[in-house]
Short mmCIF file of C-alpha atoms and ligand atoms in Angstrom, two decimals:
data_model
loop_
_atom_site.label_atom_id
_atom_site.label_comp_id
_atom_site.label_asym_id
_atom_site.label_seq_id
_atom_site.Cartn_x
_atom_site.Cartn_y
_atom_site.Cartn_z
CA MET A 1362 179.94 164.68 -1.15
CA LYS A 1363 176.93 164.21 -3.41
CA ASN A 1364 176.74 165.39 -6.96
CA ILE A 1365 174.35 168.31 -6.40
CA ASP A 1366 174.27 171.71 -8.07
CA TRP A 1367 174.66 173.43 -4.69
CA LYS A 1368 174.46 176.99 -6.02
CA ASN A 1369 171.06 176.40 -7.64
CA LEU A 1370 169.38 174.57 -4.78
CA SER A 1371 166.09 176.15 -3.79
CA PHE A 1372 164.17 175.89 -0.53
CA GLY A 1373 162.47 172.63 -1.43
CA TYR A 1374 162.56 168.94 -0.71
CA VAL A 1375 165.55 166.95 -1.93
CA LYS A 1376 165.67 163.29 -1.03
CA THR A 1377 168.55 162.30 1.26
CA ASP A 1378 169.69 158.83 2.32
CA TYR A 1379 168.24 158.53 5.82
CA ASN A 1380 165.77 159.86 8.35
CA VAL A 1381 165.51 158.97 12.03
CA ARG A 1382 162.43 157.93 13.98
CA CYS A 1383 161.46 157.33 17.57
CA TYR A 1384 158.13 155.91 18.73
CA TYR A 1385 156.28 156.57 21.96
CA ARG A 1386 154.27 153.45 22.81
CA ASN A 1387 153.00 151.87 26.02
CA GLY A 1388 153.96 154.96 27.99
CA GLU A 1389 157.60 155.14 26.91
CA TRP A 1390 159.91 156.35 24.18
CA GLY A 1391 161.74 153.63 22.27
CA LYS A 1392 165.17 153.65 20.62
CA ILE A 1393 166.08 156.02 17.81
CA GLU A 1394 165.72 154.06 14.57
CA THR A 1395 167.28 154.82 11.19
CA SER A 1396 165.10 154.59 8.10
CA SER A 1397 165.77 155.00 4.42
CA SER A 1398 162.07 155.15 3.55
CA GLU A 1399 160.39 158.47 2.79
CA HIS A 1400 157.04 157.08 3.92
CA ILE A 1401 155.31 156.62 7.25
CA PRO A 1402 152.99 153.63 7.65
CA MET A 1403 150.13 154.86 9.77
CA HIS A 1404 146.73 153.95 11.13
CA MET A 1405 143.96 155.70 9.23
CA ALA A 1406 142.43 156.91 12.50
CA ALA A 1407 145.69 158.51 13.75
CA THR A 1408 144.96 161.75 15.63
CA CYS A 1409 147.43 163.74 13.50
CA LEU A 1410 145.24 163.08 10.47
CA HIS A 1411 141.91 163.94 12.04
CA TYR A 1412 142.44 166.23 15.01
CA GLY A 1413 145.59 168.09 14.11
CA GLN A 1414 147.93 166.55 16.69
CA GLU A 1415 151.01 167.68 14.78
CA ALA A 1416 153.90 170.00 15.63
CA PHE A 1417 157.15 170.62 13.84
CA GLU A 1418 160.43 172.49 14.03
CA GLY A 1419 162.81 173.99 11.53
CA MET A 1420 166.51 174.57 12.02
CA LYS A 1421 169.71 174.47 10.06
CA ALA A 1422 173.19 172.96 10.17
CA TYR A 1423 175.94 174.90 8.41
CA ARG A 1424 179.25 173.80 6.97
CA GLY A 1425 181.63 176.42 8.37
CA LYS A 1426 184.66 178.19 7.08
CA ASP A 1427 186.81 175.74 9.08
CA GLY A 1428 184.99 172.72 7.61
CA GLN A 1429 183.13 171.97 10.86
CA VAL A 1430 179.38 171.44 10.92
CA ARG A 1431 177.48 173.76 13.23
CA LEU A 1432 173.95 173.34 14.48
CA PHE A 1433 172.35 176.63 15.53
CA ARG A 1434 170.58 176.85 18.93
CA TRP A 1435 169.02 173.37 18.83
CA GLU A 1436 168.17 173.54 22.55
CA GLU A 1437 165.75 176.39 21.78
CA ASN A 1438 164.05 174.35 19.07
CA CYS A 1439 163.78 171.45 21.49
CA LYS A 1440 162.17 173.63 24.16
CA ARG A 1441 159.78 175.10 21.62
CA LEU A 1442 158.74 171.64 20.43
CA GLU A 1443 158.06 170.77 24.05
CA ARG A 1444 155.79 173.82 24.39
CA SER A 1445 154.04 172.94 21.13
CA ALA A 1446 153.49 169.36 22.32
CA GLU A 1447 152.06 170.54 25.62
CA ALA A 1448 149.74 173.05 23.94
CA ILE A 1449 148.03 170.36 21.88
CA MET A 1450 148.35 167.56 24.43
CA MET A 1451 151.04 165.47 22.76
CA GLN A 1452 153.81 163.58 24.50
CA PRO A 1453 156.88 165.88 24.64
CA VAL A 1454 160.18 164.58 23.25
CA PRO A 1455 162.93 164.32 25.92
CA MET A 1456 165.92 166.58 25.26
CA GLU A 1457 168.41 163.68 24.94
CA ILE A 1458 166.28 162.03 22.27
CA PHE A 1459 165.91 165.33 20.41
CA ARG A 1460 169.66 165.97 20.53
CA ASP A 1461 170.76 162.42 19.66
CA ALA A 1462 168.26 162.24 16.80
CA CYS A 1463 169.53 165.58 15.39
CA PHE A 1464 173.18 164.57 15.60
CA LYS A 1465 172.44 161.17 14.12
CA VAL A 1466 170.44 162.38 11.14
CA ILE A 1467 173.04 165.05 10.34
CA ALA A 1468 175.94 162.60 10.55
CA LEU A 1469 174.10 160.01 8.42
CA ASN A 1470 173.45 162.62 5.73
CA LYS A 1471 176.70 164.58 6.03
CA ASP A 1472 177.32 164.33 2.29
CA TYR A 1473 174.23 166.46 1.74
CA ILE A 1474 175.52 169.42 3.75
CA PRO A 1475 176.27 172.15 1.19
CA PRO A 1476 179.95 173.13 1.04
CA TYR A 1477 181.12 176.36 2.66
CA GLY A 1478 180.91 179.28 0.28
CA THR A 1479 177.78 178.15 -1.58
CA GLY A 1480 175.52 179.88 0.95
CA GLY A 1481 173.54 176.67 1.37
CA SER A 1482 172.82 174.71 4.53
CA LEU A 1483 171.17 171.51 5.70
CA TYR A 1484 167.58 172.20 6.71
CA ILE A 1485 166.44 170.00 9.58
CA ARG A 1486 162.77 169.19 10.04
CA PRO A 1487 161.75 167.51 13.30
CA LEU A 1488 158.12 166.40 13.31
CA LEU A 1489 155.99 165.11 16.18
CA ILE A 1490 152.65 163.47 15.38
CA GLY A 1491 149.90 161.62 17.18
CA THR A 1492 149.81 158.17 15.60
CA GLY A 1493 147.45 156.43 17.99
CA ALA A 1494 143.99 155.67 16.61
CA LYS A 1495 141.05 157.62 18.06
CA VAL A 1496 137.62 158.34 16.75
CA GLY A 1497 136.32 160.37 19.67
CA VAL A 1498 138.16 163.67 20.11
CA SER A 1499 140.97 162.98 22.55
CA PRO A 1500 144.78 162.93 22.61
CA ALA A 1501 146.51 159.87 21.14
CA ASP A 1502 148.26 157.23 23.25
CA GLU A 1503 151.03 156.78 20.68
CA TYR A 1504 153.34 159.31 19.05
CA LEU A 1505 156.02 159.35 16.39
CA PHE A 1506 158.97 161.73 16.46
CA ILE A 1507 160.75 161.85 13.14
CA ILE A 1508 163.51 164.05 11.74
CA PHE A 1509 164.34 164.39 8.09
CA VAL A 1510 166.84 166.74 6.50
CA THR A 1511 167.10 168.35 3.10
CA PRO A 1512 169.85 170.52 1.61
CA VAL A 1513 168.69 174.06 0.86
CA GLY A 1514 170.30 176.84 -1.13
CA PRO A 1515 170.82 180.44 -0.12
CA TYR A 1516 167.43 182.09 0.33
CA PHE A 1517 168.44 185.15 -1.65
CA LYS A 1518 169.97 183.92 -4.89
CA GLU A 1519 170.37 187.38 -6.37
CA GLY A 1520 171.68 188.78 -3.10
CA PHE A 1521 169.96 190.14 -0.04
CA LYS A 1522 166.95 192.03 -1.50
CA PRO A 1523 163.86 193.69 -0.02
CA VAL A 1524 160.42 192.20 -0.71
CA LYS A 1525 156.85 193.52 -0.98
CA MET A 1526 154.33 192.50 1.68
CA GLN A 1527 150.56 192.73 1.91
CA LEU A 1528 148.75 193.65 5.10
CA ALA A 1529 145.38 191.89 5.40
CA ARG A 1530 142.66 191.95 8.06
CA ASP A 1531 140.14 189.60 6.47
CA TYR A 1532 141.89 186.40 7.56
CA ASP A 1533 143.43 185.38 10.90
CA ARG A 1534 146.08 182.72 11.27
CA ALA A 1535 145.48 182.27 14.99
CA ALA A 1536 142.82 183.09 17.57
CA PRO A 1537 143.64 185.37 20.54
CA LEU A 1538 143.73 182.46 23.00
CA GLY A 1539 144.44 179.79 20.41
CA THR A 1540 147.66 178.15 19.23
CA GLY A 1541 149.46 181.01 17.45
CA HIS A 1542 152.32 180.87 19.97
CA VAL A 1543 153.25 177.26 19.11
CA LYS A 1544 154.52 175.67 15.92
CA VAL A 1545 151.59 173.47 14.98
CA GLY A 1546 150.34 172.59 11.51
CA GLY A 1547 146.87 173.99 12.16
CA ASN A 1548 148.19 177.55 12.15
CA TYR A 1549 149.68 176.94 8.73
CA ALA A 1550 146.45 175.52 7.33
CA ALA A 1551 144.70 178.65 8.61
CA SER A 1552 147.25 180.92 6.91
CA LEU A 1553 147.28 179.26 3.47
CA ARG A 1554 144.35 181.14 1.95
CA ALA A 1555 145.78 184.57 2.78
CA GLY A 1556 149.30 183.53 1.77
CA VAL A 1557 148.30 182.13 -1.61
CA ARG A 1558 146.24 185.24 -2.34
CA ALA A 1559 149.18 187.46 -1.42
CA HIS A 1560 151.43 185.55 -3.84
CA LYS A 1561 148.81 185.75 -6.57
CA GLU A 1562 148.58 189.52 -6.04
CA GLY A 1563 152.35 189.91 -6.29
CA TYR A 1564 153.56 189.88 -2.68
CA ALA A 1565 156.07 187.74 -0.83
CA ALA A 1566 153.76 187.21 2.16
CA THR A 1567 150.77 188.41 4.18
CA ILE A 1568 151.25 190.50 7.26
CA PHE A 1569 148.44 189.62 9.66
CA ALA A 1570 146.85 192.12 12.00
CA ASP A 1571 146.14 190.94 15.54
CA ALA A 1572 142.95 188.89 15.50
CA LYS A 1573 141.26 190.63 18.42
CA THR A 1574 141.51 194.34 17.64
CA LYS A 1575 142.96 194.45 14.09
CA GLN A 1576 144.99 197.47 15.21
CA TYR A 1577 148.42 195.95 15.64
CA ILE A 1578 150.98 194.13 13.51
CA ASP A 1579 151.04 190.43 14.30
CA GLU A 1580 152.87 187.74 12.33
CA ALA A 1581 154.53 188.32 8.92
CA GLY A 1582 153.36 185.12 7.23
CA PRO A 1583 155.60 182.31 8.46
CA ALA A 1584 158.02 184.79 10.05
CA ASN A 1585 158.18 187.43 12.81
CA PHE A 1586 158.03 191.14 12.02
CA PHE A 1587 160.51 193.76 13.21
CA GLY A 1588 160.92 197.46 12.50
CA ILE A 1589 163.89 199.74 13.11
CA LYS A 1590 163.83 203.48 13.78
CA ASN A 1591 165.69 206.03 15.91
CA GLY A 1592 168.24 203.45 17.04
CA LYS A 1593 165.55 200.99 18.17
CA TYR A 1594 164.77 197.42 17.11
CA ILE A 1595 161.02 197.00 17.67
CA THR A 1596 159.16 193.71 17.45
CA PRO A 1597 155.57 192.86 18.43
CA ASP A 1598 154.70 191.31 21.76
CA SER A 1599 151.67 189.10 21.21
CA HIS A 1600 150.39 185.73 22.38
CA THR A 1601 149.45 184.83 18.80
CA ILE A 1602 153.02 185.18 17.49
CA LEU A 1603 155.36 182.20 17.31
CA PRO A 1604 158.50 183.07 19.31
CA SER A 1605 161.08 182.96 16.52
CA ILE A 1606 164.55 181.82 17.53
CA THR A 1607 165.96 184.01 14.76
CA ASN A 1608 164.14 187.01 16.24
CA MET A 1609 165.36 186.11 19.74
CA SER A 1610 168.91 186.00 18.36
CA LEU A 1611 168.53 189.24 16.39
CA ARG A 1612 167.35 191.00 19.54
CA GLU A 1613 170.58 189.93 21.29
CA LEU A 1614 172.68 191.05 18.34
CA ALA A 1615 170.75 194.31 18.05
CA LYS A 1616 171.70 195.13 21.65
CA ASP A 1617 175.25 194.09 20.92
CA VAL A 1618 175.55 196.54 18.01
CA GLY A 1619 174.03 199.38 20.02
CA LEU A 1620 170.31 199.30 19.22
CA VAL A 1621 167.68 199.53 21.95
CA VAL A 1622 165.26 196.59 21.83
CA GLU A 1623 161.52 197.12 22.34
CA ASN A 1624 159.04 194.27 22.60
CA ARG A 1625 155.61 195.87 22.41
CA ASN A 1626 152.46 196.32 20.38
CA ILE A 1627 153.10 197.98 17.02
CA PRO A 1628 150.06 199.96 15.80
CA ILE A 1629 149.59 199.57 12.04
CA GLU A 1630 149.97 203.34 11.43
CA GLU A 1631 153.43 203.17 13.01
CA LEU A 1632 154.60 201.41 9.83
CA ALA A 1633 154.83 204.89 8.28
CA THR A 1634 157.62 205.78 10.70
CA PHE A 1635 160.04 202.87 10.29
CA GLU A 1636 163.40 203.46 8.64
CA GLU A 1637 163.77 199.72 8.08
CA ALA A 1638 161.60 196.65 8.54
CA GLY A 1639 161.91 192.95 7.95
CA ALA A 1640 160.52 189.49 8.47
CA CYS A 1641 162.75 187.01 10.26
CA GLY A 1642 162.96 183.24 10.52
CA THR A 1643 165.31 180.30 9.95
CA ALA A 1644 164.67 180.04 6.19
CA ALA A 1645 165.80 183.55 5.18
CA VAL A 1646 167.25 184.87 8.48
CA ILE A 1647 165.96 188.33 7.44
CA SER A 1648 163.68 189.24 4.54
CA PRO A 1649 164.03 193.01 4.37
CA ILE A 1650 160.72 194.72 3.53
CA GLU A 1651 160.60 197.24 0.72
CA VAL A 1652 156.95 198.21 0.91
CA ILE A 1653 153.76 197.15 2.70
CA HIS A 1654 150.41 197.58 0.95
CA ASP A 1655 147.37 197.69 3.18
CA ARG A 1656 144.86 195.61 1.22
CA GLU A 1657 141.75 197.19 2.84
CA THR A 1658 142.64 200.87 2.98
CA GLY A 1659 144.96 200.97 -0.04
CA LYS A 1660 147.60 202.72 2.08
CA VAL A 1661 151.18 202.26 0.96
CA TYR A 1662 153.97 202.13 3.53
CA GLN A 1663 157.19 202.61 1.59
CA ILE A 1664 159.95 201.41 3.88
CA SER A 1665 163.02 201.01 1.69
CA LYS A 1666 163.36 204.15 -0.43
CA ASN A 1667 166.10 202.83 -2.74
CA GLY A 1668 165.17 199.17 -3.13
CA GLU A 1669 168.06 198.12 -0.91
CA PRO A 1670 168.10 196.65 2.60
CA GLY A 1671 168.76 199.22 5.31
CA PRO A 1672 172.15 199.43 7.02
CA TRP A 1673 171.00 197.93 10.34
CA SER A 1674 169.28 195.00 8.65
CA GLN A 1675 172.39 194.36 6.59
CA LYS A 1676 174.58 194.53 9.67
CA LEU A 1677 172.37 192.16 11.69
CA TYR A 1678 172.12 189.75 8.76
CA ASN A 1679 175.90 189.66 8.30
CA TYR A 1680 176.46 189.23 12.03
CA LEU A 1681 174.04 186.33 12.44
CA THR A 1682 175.00 184.46 9.27
CA GLY A 1683 178.67 185.07 10.17
CA ILE A 1684 178.16 183.25 13.48
CA GLN A 1685 176.28 180.42 11.74
CA PHE A 1686 179.04 179.87 9.17
CA GLY A 1687 181.83 180.14 11.74
CA GLU A 1688 183.20 183.37 10.27
CA VAL A 1689 182.49 185.52 13.32
CA GLU A 1690 183.24 184.68 16.95
CA ASP A 1691 180.28 182.85 18.51
CA LYS A 1692 180.41 184.81 21.72
CA PHE A 1693 176.88 183.84 22.75
CA ASN A 1694 177.69 180.15 22.41
CA TRP A 1695 174.82 179.52 20.01
CA CYS A 1696 176.42 176.90 17.78
CA THR A 1697 177.04 173.24 18.59
CA VAL A 1698 179.69 171.52 16.53
CA VAL A 1699 178.17 168.27 15.31
CA PRO A 1700 180.46 165.24 15.37
CA CYS A 1701 180.44 163.96 11.79
C1 PLP B 1307 158.88 178.88 12.49
C2 PLP B 1307 158.15 180.18 12.50
C3 PLP B 1307 158.82 181.41 12.63
C4 PLP B 1307 160.31 181.53 12.65
O1 PLP B 1307 160.91 180.92 13.74
P1 PLP B 1307 162.46 180.62 13.71
O2 PLP B 1307 162.69 179.88 14.97
O3 PLP B 1307 163.18 181.90 13.65
O4 PLP B 1307 162.70 179.80 12.48
C5 PLP B 1307 158.06 182.56 12.69
N1 PLP B 1307 156.72 182.52 12.60
C6 PLP B 1307 156.05 181.36 12.44
C7 PLP B 1307 154.58 181.39 12.35
C8 PLP B 1307 156.75 180.16 12.40
O5 PLP B 1307 156.08 179.02 12.25
#
């Protein structure tokens, strides 16, 4: 176990001992290599640098109550990386390589997995990039798949607290038939300007409206949006939203605790009717939303009336994190115990 102040870890980069790498060259994937370097030597004409051939994933491994290390739904992350690769014409990573690389990098860095009870976890960042040199716009012939890990603290240090969000229509993170549905770096570049402005103006994130009509709720910054009312868990159905594995899991749990799940367009005005709302993703699981300010109209949608998360959000959060930390029966078989 490393000498780290686990309780005060933030969601940032901490150097670990090893990362793992696998190269696609001459039409085939090579062996998984271990590296202790934080750097990637690369050709200056690599397609990831010029033409955005880059996709990534984000998942977590948790040290459980029983001391075992659990990886949450890695198969889903693998499938999503495959969809991302296909969307921007990169070579997909075979499932065995993805799995072996995950297990290997976790085992090599097991001393960086935060102890049970600190609320921390090991964040796992798979990255796939085009490394082949091209000057004309075309897909690369060579790719690098790399996974690094970094220990992260509990997202909510002062407890599970609602945040303020800003709704904006003057920026889009993804085009209607673009790449919003896959986890590629370009979407993040496109969202930076709105996100930084939101932070500057005092909000946790930007809620984007759908790019085509500007009438519906789309993505909540780097997370999916959901609202709860009248016993229903409602989350947008849109091609420009990244299918969050957290959201997919919350929908299952919502059904399990007796909510009805609706996947449909959410008109912006409907925000006034939600009893609870949140943003969901691997980093925070759920960020409950206190209030949403519409930047253009000045409208205020007060969701949490007492500054606390709603009862359903709390229940879903406890249920999901309970499964991840091995405190609650994993009846959906979502966790893989990692040999380490
Ligand atoms: C990664 C991501 C999410 C969350 O997905 P999870 O699989 O739950 O971590 C949501 N929206 C965007 C835009 C993302 O990139």
